[in-house]
PDB file of C-alpha atoms and ligand atoms in Angstrom:
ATOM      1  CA  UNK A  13      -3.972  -8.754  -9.918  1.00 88.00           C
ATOM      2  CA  UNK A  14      -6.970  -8.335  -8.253  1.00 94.00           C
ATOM      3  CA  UNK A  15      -9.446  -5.217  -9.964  1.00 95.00           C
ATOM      4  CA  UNK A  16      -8.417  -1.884  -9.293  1.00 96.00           C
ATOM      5  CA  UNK A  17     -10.892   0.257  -7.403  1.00 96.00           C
ATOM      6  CA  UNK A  18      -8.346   3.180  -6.359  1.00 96.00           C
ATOM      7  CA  UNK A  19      -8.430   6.451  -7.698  1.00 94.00           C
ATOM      8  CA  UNK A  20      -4.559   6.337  -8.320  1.00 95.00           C
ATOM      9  CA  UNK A  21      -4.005   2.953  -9.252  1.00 95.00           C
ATOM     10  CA  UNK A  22      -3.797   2.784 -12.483  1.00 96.00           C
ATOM     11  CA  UNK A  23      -0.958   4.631 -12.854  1.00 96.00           C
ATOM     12  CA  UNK A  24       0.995   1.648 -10.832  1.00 95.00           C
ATOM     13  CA  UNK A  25      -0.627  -0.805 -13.031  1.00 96.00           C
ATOM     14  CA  UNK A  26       0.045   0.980 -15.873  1.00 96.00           C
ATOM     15  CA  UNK A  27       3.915   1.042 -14.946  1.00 95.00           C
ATOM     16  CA  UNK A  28       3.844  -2.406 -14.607  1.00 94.00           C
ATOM     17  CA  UNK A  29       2.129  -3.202 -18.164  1.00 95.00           C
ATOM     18  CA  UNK A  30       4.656  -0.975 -20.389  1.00 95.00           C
ATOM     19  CA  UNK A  31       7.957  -2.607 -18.206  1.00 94.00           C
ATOM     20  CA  UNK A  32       5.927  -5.895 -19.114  1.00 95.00           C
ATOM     21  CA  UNK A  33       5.524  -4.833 -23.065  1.00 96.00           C
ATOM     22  CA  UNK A  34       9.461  -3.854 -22.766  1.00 94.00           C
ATOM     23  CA  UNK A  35      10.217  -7.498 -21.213  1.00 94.00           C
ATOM     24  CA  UNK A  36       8.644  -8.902 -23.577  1.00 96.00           C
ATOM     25  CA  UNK A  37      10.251  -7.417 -26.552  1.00 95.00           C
ATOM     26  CA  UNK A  38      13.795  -7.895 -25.444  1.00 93.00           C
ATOM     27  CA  UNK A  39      11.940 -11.753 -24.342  1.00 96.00           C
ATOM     28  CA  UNK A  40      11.456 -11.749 -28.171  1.00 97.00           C
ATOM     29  CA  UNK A  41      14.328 -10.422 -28.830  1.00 94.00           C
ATOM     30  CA  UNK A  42      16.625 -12.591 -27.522  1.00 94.00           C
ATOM     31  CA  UNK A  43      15.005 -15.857 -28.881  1.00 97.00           C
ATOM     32  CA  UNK A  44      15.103 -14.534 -32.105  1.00 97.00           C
ATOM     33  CA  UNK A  45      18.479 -14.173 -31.897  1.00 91.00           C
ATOM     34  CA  UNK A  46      19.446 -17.288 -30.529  1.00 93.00           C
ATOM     35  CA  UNK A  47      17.622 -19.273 -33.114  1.00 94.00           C
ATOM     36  CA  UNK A  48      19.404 -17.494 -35.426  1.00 92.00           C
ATOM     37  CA  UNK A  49      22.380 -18.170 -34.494  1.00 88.00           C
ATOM     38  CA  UNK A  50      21.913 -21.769 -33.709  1.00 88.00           C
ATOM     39  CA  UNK A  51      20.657 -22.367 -37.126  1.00 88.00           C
ATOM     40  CA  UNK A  52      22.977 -20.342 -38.662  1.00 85.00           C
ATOM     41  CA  UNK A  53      26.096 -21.561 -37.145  1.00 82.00           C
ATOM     42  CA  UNK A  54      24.598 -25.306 -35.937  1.00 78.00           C
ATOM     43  CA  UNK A  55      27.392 -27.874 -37.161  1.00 79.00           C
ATOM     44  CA  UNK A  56      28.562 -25.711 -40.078  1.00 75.00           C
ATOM     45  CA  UNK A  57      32.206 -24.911 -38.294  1.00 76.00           C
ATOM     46  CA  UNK A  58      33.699 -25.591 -35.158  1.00 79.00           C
ATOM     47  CA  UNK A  59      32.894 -23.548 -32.292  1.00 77.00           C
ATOM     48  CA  UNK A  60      36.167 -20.559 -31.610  1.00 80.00           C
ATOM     49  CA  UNK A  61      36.754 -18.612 -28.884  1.00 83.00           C
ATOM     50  CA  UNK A  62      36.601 -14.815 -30.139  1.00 81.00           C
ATOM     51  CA  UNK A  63      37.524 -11.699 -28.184  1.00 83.00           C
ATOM     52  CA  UNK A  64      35.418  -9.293 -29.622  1.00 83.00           C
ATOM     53  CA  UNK A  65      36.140  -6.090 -31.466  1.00 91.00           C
ATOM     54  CA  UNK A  66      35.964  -2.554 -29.951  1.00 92.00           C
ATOM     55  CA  UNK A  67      33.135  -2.292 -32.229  1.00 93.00           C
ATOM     56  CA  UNK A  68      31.685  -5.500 -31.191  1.00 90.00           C
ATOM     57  CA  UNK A  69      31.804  -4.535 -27.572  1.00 93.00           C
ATOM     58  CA  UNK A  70      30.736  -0.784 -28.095  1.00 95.00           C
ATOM     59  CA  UNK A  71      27.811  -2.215 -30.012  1.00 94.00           C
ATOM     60  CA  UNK A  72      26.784  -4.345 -26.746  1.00 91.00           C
ATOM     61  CA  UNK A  73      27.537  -1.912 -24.288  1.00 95.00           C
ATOM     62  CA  UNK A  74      25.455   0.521 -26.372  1.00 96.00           C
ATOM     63  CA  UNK A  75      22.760  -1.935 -26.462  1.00 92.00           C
ATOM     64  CA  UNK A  76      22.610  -2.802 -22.990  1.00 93.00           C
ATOM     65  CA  UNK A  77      23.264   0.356 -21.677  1.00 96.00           C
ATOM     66  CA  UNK A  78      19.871   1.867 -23.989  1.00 94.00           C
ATOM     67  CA  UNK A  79      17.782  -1.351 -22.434  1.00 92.00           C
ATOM     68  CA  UNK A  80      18.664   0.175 -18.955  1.00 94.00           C
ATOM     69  CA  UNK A  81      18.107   3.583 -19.627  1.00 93.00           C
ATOM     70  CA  UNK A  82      14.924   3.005 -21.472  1.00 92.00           C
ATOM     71  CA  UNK A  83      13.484   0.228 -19.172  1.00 92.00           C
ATOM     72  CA  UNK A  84      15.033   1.096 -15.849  1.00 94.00           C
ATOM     73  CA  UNK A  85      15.146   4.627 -16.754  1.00 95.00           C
ATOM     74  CA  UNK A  86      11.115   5.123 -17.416  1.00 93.00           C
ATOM     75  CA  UNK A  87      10.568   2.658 -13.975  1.00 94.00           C
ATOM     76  CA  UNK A  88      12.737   4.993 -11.978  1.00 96.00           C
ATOM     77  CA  UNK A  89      11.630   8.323 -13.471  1.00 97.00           C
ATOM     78  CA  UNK A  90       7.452   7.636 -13.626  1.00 95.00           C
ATOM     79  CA  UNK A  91       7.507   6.052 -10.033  1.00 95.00           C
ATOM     80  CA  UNK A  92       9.669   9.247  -8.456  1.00 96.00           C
ATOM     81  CA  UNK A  93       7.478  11.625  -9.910  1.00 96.00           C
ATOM     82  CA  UNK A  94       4.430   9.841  -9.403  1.00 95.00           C
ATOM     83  CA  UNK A  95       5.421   9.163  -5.672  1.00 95.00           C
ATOM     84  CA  UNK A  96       6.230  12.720  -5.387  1.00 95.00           C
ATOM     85  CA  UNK A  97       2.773  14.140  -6.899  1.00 94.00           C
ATOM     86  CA  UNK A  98       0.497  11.482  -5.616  1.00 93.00           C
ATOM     87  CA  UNK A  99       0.930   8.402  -3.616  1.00 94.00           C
ATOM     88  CA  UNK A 100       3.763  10.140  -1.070  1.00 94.00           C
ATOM     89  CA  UNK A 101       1.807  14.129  -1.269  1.00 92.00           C
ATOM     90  CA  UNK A 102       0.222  13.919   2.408  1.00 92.00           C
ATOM     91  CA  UNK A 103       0.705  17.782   2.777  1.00 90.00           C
ATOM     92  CA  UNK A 104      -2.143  17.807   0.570  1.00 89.00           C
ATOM     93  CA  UNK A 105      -4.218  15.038   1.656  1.00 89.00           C
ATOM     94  CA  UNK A 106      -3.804  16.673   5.356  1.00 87.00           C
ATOM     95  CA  UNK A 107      -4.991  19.692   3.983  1.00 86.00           C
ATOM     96  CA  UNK A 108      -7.772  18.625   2.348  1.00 83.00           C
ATOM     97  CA  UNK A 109     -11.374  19.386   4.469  1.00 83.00           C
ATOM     98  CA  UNK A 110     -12.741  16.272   3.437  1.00 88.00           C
ATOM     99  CA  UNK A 111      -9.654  14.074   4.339  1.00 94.00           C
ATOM    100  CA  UNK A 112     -10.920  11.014   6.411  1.00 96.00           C
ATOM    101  CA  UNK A 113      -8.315  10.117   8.705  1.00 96.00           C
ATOM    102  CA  UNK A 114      -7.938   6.762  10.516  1.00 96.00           C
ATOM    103  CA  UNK A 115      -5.225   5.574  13.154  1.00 95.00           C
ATOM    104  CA  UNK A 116      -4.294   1.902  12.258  1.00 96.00           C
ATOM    105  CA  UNK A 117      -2.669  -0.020  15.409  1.00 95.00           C
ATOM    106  CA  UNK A 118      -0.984  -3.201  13.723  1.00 96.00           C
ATOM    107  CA  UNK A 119      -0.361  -6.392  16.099  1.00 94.00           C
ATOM    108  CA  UNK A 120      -0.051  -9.572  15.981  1.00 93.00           C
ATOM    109  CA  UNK A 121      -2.357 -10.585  14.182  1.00 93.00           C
ATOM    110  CA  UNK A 122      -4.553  -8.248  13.604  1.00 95.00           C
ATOM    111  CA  UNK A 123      -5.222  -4.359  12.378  1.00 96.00           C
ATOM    112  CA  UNK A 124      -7.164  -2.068  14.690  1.00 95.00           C
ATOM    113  CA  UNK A 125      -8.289   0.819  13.505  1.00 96.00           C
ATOM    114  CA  UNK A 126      -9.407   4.079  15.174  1.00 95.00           C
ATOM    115  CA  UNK A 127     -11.742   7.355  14.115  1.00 96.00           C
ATOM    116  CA  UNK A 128     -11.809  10.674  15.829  1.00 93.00           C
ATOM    117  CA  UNK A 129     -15.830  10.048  16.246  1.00 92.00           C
ATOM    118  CA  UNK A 130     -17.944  12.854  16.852  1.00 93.00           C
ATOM    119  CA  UNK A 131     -15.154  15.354  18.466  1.00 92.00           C
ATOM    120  CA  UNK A 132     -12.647  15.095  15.756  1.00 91.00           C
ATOM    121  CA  UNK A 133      -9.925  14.707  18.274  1.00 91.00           C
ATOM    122  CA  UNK A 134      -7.798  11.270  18.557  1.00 91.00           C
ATOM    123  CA  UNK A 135      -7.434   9.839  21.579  1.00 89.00           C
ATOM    124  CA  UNK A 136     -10.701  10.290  23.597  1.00 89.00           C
ATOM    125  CA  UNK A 137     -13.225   8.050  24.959  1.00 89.00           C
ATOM    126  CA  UNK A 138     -15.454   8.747  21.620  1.00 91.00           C
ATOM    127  CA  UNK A 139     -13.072   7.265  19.299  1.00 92.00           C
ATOM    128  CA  UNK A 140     -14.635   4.599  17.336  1.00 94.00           C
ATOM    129  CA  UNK A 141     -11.996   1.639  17.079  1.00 94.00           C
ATOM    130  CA  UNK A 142     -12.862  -1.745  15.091  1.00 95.00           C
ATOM    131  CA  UNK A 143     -10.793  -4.755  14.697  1.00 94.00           C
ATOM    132  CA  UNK A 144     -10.216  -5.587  11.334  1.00 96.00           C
ATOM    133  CA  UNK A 145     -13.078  -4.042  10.093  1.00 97.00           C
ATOM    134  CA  UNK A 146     -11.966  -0.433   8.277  1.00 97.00           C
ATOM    135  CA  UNK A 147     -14.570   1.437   6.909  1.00 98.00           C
ATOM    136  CA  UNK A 148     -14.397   4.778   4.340  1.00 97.00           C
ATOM    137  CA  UNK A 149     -17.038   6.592   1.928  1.00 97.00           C
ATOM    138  CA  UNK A 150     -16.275   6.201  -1.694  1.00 96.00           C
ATOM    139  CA  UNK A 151     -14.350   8.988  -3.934  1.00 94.00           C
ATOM    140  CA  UNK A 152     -12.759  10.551  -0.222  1.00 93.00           C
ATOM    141  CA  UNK A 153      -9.136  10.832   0.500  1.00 95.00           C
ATOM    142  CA  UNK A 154      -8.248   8.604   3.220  1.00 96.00           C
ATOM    143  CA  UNK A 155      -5.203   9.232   5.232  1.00 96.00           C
ATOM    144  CA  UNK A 156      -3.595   7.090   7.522  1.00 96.00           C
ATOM    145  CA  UNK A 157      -1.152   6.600  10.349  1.00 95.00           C
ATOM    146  CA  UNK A 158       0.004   3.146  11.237  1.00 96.00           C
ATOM    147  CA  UNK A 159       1.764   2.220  13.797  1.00 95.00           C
ATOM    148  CA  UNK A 160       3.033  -1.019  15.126  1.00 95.00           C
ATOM    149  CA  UNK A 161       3.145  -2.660  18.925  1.00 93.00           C
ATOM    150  CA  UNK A 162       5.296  -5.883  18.441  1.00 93.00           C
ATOM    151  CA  UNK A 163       7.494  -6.895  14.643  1.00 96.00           C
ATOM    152  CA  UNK A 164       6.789  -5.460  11.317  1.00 96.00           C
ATOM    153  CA  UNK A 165       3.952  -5.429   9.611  1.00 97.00           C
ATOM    154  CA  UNK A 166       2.830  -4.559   6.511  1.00 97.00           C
ATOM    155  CA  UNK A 167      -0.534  -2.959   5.321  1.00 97.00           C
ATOM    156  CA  UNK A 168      -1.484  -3.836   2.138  1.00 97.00           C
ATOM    157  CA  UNK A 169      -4.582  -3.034  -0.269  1.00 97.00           C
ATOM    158  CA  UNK A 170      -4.490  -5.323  -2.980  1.00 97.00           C
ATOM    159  CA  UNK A 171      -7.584  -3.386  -4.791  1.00 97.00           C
ATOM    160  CA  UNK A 172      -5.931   0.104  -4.297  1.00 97.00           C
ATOM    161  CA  UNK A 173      -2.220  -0.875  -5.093  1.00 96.00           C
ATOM    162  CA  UNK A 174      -0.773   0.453  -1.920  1.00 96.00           C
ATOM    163  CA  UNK A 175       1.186  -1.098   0.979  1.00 96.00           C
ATOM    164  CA  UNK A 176       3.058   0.461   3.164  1.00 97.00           C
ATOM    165  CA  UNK A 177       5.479  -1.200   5.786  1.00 97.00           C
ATOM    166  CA  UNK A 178       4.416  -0.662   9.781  1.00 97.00           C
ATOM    167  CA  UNK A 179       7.343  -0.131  11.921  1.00 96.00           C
ATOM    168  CA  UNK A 180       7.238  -0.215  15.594  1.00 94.00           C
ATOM    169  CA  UNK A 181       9.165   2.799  17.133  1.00 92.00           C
ATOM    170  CA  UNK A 182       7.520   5.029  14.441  1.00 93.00           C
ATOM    171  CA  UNK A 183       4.488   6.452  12.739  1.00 94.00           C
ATOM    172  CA  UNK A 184       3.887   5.766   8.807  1.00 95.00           C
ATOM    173  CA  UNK A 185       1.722   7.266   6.476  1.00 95.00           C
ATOM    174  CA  UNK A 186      -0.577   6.266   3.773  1.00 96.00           C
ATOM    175  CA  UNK A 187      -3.090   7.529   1.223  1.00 96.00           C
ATOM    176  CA  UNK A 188      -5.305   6.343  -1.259  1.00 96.00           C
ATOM    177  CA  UNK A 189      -9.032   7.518  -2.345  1.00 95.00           C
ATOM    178  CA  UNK A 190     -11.457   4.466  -3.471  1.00 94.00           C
ATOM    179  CA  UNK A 191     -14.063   5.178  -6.351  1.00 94.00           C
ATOM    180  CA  UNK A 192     -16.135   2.171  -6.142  1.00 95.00           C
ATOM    181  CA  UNK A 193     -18.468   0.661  -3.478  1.00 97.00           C
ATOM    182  CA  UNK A 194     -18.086  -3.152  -2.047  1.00 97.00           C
ATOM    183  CA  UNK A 195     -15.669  -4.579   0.387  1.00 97.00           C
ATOM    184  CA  UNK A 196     -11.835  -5.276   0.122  1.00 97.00           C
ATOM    185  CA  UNK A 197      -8.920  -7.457   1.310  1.00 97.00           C
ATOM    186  CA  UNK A 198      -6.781  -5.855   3.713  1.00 97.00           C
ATOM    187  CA  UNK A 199      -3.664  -7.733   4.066  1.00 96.00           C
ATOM    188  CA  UNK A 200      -0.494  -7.997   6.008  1.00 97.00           C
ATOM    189  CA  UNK A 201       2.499  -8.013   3.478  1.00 96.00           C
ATOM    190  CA  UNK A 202       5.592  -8.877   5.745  1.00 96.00           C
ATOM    191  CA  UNK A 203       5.882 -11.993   7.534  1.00 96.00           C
ATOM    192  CA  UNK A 204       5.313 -11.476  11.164  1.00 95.00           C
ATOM    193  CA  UNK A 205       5.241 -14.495  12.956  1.00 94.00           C
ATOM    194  CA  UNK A 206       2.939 -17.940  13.560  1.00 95.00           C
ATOM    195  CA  UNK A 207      -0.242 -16.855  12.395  1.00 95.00           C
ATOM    196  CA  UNK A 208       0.574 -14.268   9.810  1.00 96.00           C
ATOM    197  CA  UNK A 209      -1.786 -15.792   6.944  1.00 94.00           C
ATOM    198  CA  UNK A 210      -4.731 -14.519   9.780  1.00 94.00           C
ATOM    199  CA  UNK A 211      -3.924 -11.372   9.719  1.00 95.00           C
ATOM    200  CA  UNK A 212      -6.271 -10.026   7.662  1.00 95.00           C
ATOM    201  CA  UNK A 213      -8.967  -7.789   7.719  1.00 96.00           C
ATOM    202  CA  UNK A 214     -11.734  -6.188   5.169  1.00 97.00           C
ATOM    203  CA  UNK A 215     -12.034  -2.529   4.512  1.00 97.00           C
ATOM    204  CA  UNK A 216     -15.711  -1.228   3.465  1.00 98.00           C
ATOM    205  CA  UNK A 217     -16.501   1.184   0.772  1.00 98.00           C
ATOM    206  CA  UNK A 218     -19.560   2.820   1.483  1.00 97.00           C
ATOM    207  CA  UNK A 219     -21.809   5.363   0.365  1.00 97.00           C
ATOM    208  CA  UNK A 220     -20.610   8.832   2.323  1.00 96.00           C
ATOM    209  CA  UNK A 221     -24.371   9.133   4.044  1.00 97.00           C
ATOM    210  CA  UNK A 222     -23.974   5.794   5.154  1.00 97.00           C
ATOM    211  CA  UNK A 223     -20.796   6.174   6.714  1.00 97.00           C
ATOM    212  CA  UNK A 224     -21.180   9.192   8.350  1.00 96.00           C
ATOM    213  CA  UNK A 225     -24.049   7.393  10.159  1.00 97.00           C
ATOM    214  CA  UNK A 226     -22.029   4.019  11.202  1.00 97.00           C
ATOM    215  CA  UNK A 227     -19.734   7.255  12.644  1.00 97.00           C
ATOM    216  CA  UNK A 228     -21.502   8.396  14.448  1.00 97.00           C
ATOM    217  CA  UNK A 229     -23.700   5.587  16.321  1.00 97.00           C
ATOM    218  CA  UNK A 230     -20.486   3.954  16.586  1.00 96.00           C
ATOM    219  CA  UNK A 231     -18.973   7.179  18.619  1.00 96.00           C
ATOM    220  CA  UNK A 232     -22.387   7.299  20.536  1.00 96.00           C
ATOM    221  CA  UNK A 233     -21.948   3.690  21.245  1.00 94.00           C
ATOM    222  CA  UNK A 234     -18.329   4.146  22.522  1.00 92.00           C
ATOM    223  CA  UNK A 235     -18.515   6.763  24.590  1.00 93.00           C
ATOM    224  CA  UNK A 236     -21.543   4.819  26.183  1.00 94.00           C
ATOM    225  CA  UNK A 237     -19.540   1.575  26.668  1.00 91.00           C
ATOM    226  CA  UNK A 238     -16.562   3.488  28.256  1.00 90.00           C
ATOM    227  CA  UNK A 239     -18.662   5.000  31.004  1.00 91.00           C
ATOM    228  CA  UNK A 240     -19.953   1.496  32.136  1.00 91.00           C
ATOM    229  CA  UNK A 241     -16.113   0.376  31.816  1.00 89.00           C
ATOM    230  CA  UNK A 242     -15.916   3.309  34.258  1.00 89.00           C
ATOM    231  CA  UNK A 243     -18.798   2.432  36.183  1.00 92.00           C
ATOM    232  CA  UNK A 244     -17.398  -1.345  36.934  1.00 91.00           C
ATOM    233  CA  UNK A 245     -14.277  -0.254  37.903  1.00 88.00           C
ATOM    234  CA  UNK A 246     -12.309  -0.199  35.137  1.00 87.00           C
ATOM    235  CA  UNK A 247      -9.929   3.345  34.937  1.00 83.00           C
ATOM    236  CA  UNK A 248      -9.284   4.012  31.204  1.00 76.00           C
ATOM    237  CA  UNK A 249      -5.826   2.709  31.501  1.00 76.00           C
ATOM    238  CA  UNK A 250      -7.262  -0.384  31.925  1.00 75.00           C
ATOM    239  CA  UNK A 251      -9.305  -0.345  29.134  1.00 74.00           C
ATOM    240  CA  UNK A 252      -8.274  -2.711  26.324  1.00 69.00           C
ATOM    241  CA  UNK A 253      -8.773   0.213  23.589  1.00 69.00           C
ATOM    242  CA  UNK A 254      -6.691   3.027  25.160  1.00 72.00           C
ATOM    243  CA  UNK A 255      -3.960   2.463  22.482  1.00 79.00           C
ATOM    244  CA  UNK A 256      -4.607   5.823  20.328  1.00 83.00           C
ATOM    245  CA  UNK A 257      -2.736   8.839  19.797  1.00 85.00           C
ATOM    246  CA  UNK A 258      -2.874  12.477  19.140  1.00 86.00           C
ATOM    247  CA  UNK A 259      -2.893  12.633  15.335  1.00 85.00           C
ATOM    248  CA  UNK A 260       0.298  13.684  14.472  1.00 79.00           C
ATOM    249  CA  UNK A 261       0.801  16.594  11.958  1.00 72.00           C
ATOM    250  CA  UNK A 262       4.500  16.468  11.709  1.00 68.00           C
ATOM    251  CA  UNK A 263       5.819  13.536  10.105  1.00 72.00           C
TER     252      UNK A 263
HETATM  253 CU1   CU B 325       1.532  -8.797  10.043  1.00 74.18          CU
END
């Protein structure tokens, strides 16, 4: 895997590397065992057929049944609560003042992405919106709302350990905080259509002075570029990046 840069993502990684140490024990295990008994039982007597005793099969039942519980059991038990807590809390992240909050619009095949700019409000001719080209200051909670306009998509950030699958018909959520400057894969994770392997895009970590400035000469620079859209004729309906909506609180 590619390194982790996320706030949070160790704690997938480090679900993955104990079921890995588990797998590998009952990998050991199990070929332990079978040398044994090939060895053991090789061409020394003919093979029988042997219905086991109740002990014999309580003994395997026990055994399997502990490998799930212990294996399956810590998967299921770590990754509810940790869902719960962290990756799935957006009450929190929505509360938080510092929250940076970005509207992804998924298509084929491409992300856009949209800021509030300098109002705060989605949906308004300020909105700074970039095409595969997300940008957020290091150590901030970043919250997102993706949406899709043709097939499912799926947004994935290899470096954070999220993804989250983009449904058209419906608005999904993600979080994750960064903690280290540089630039990032964004991917798509579902296959959705022809040119899927294109459909990527890079997401920037940058230092939080810096990005407030891109901000805001970006939503200087929009709100400019919409008036001459204006100007020429255009009404905002027909203008290509009219796709936003009001942030929505209740999801
Ligand atoms: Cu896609």
């Amino acid at each position: 895997m590619p390194p982790d840069v996320s706030a949070h993502g160790y704690r997938i990684d480090a679900l993955i590397n104990i079921t890995l140490v588990f797998v590998t024990i009952l990998f050991v295990i199990m070929c332990a065992w079978m040398a044994y008994s090939c060895l053991r039982h090789g061409r020394s007597h003919r093979a029988r057929y042997d219905r086991a005793s109740r002990r014999g099969i309580a003994v395997v039942l026990g055994f399997a049944g502990a490998v799930f519980f212990v294996v399956d059991g810590n998967l299921f038990v770590t990754s509810t609560l940790e869902l719960k807590r962290i990756f799935w809390n957006f009450a929190d992240a929505d509360r938080a003042p510092d929250t940076v909050r970005i509207e992804i619009n998924a298509h084929q095949w491409a992300w856009d992405a949209r800021y509030a700019g300098n109002d705060g409000t989605f949906n308004t001719p300020d909105d700074v919106v970039t095409l595969n080209d997300i940008r957020v200051p290091v150590d901030a909670v970043v919250l997102l709302q993706l949406a899709s306009v043709d097939v499912l998509h799926s947004f994935y950030l290899p470096n954070f350990r999220v993804k989250q699958d983009v449904v058209p018909g419906s608005i999904n959520r993600l979080r994750f905080a960064s903690r280290k400057l540089g630039v990032y894969e964004v991917g798509c994770a579902q296959h959705c259509g022809a040119n899927h392997y294109k459909m990527r895009g890079e997401l920037t970590v940058m230092p939080p002075a810096e990005f407030a400035v891109w901000l805001k000469e970006q939503s200087d620079e929009a709100v400019r570029v919409h008036e001459e859209a204006l100007r020429n004729g255009f009404t905002p309906q027909m203008i290509e990046r009219q796709w936003g909506w009001s942030w929505s609180e209740n999801l």
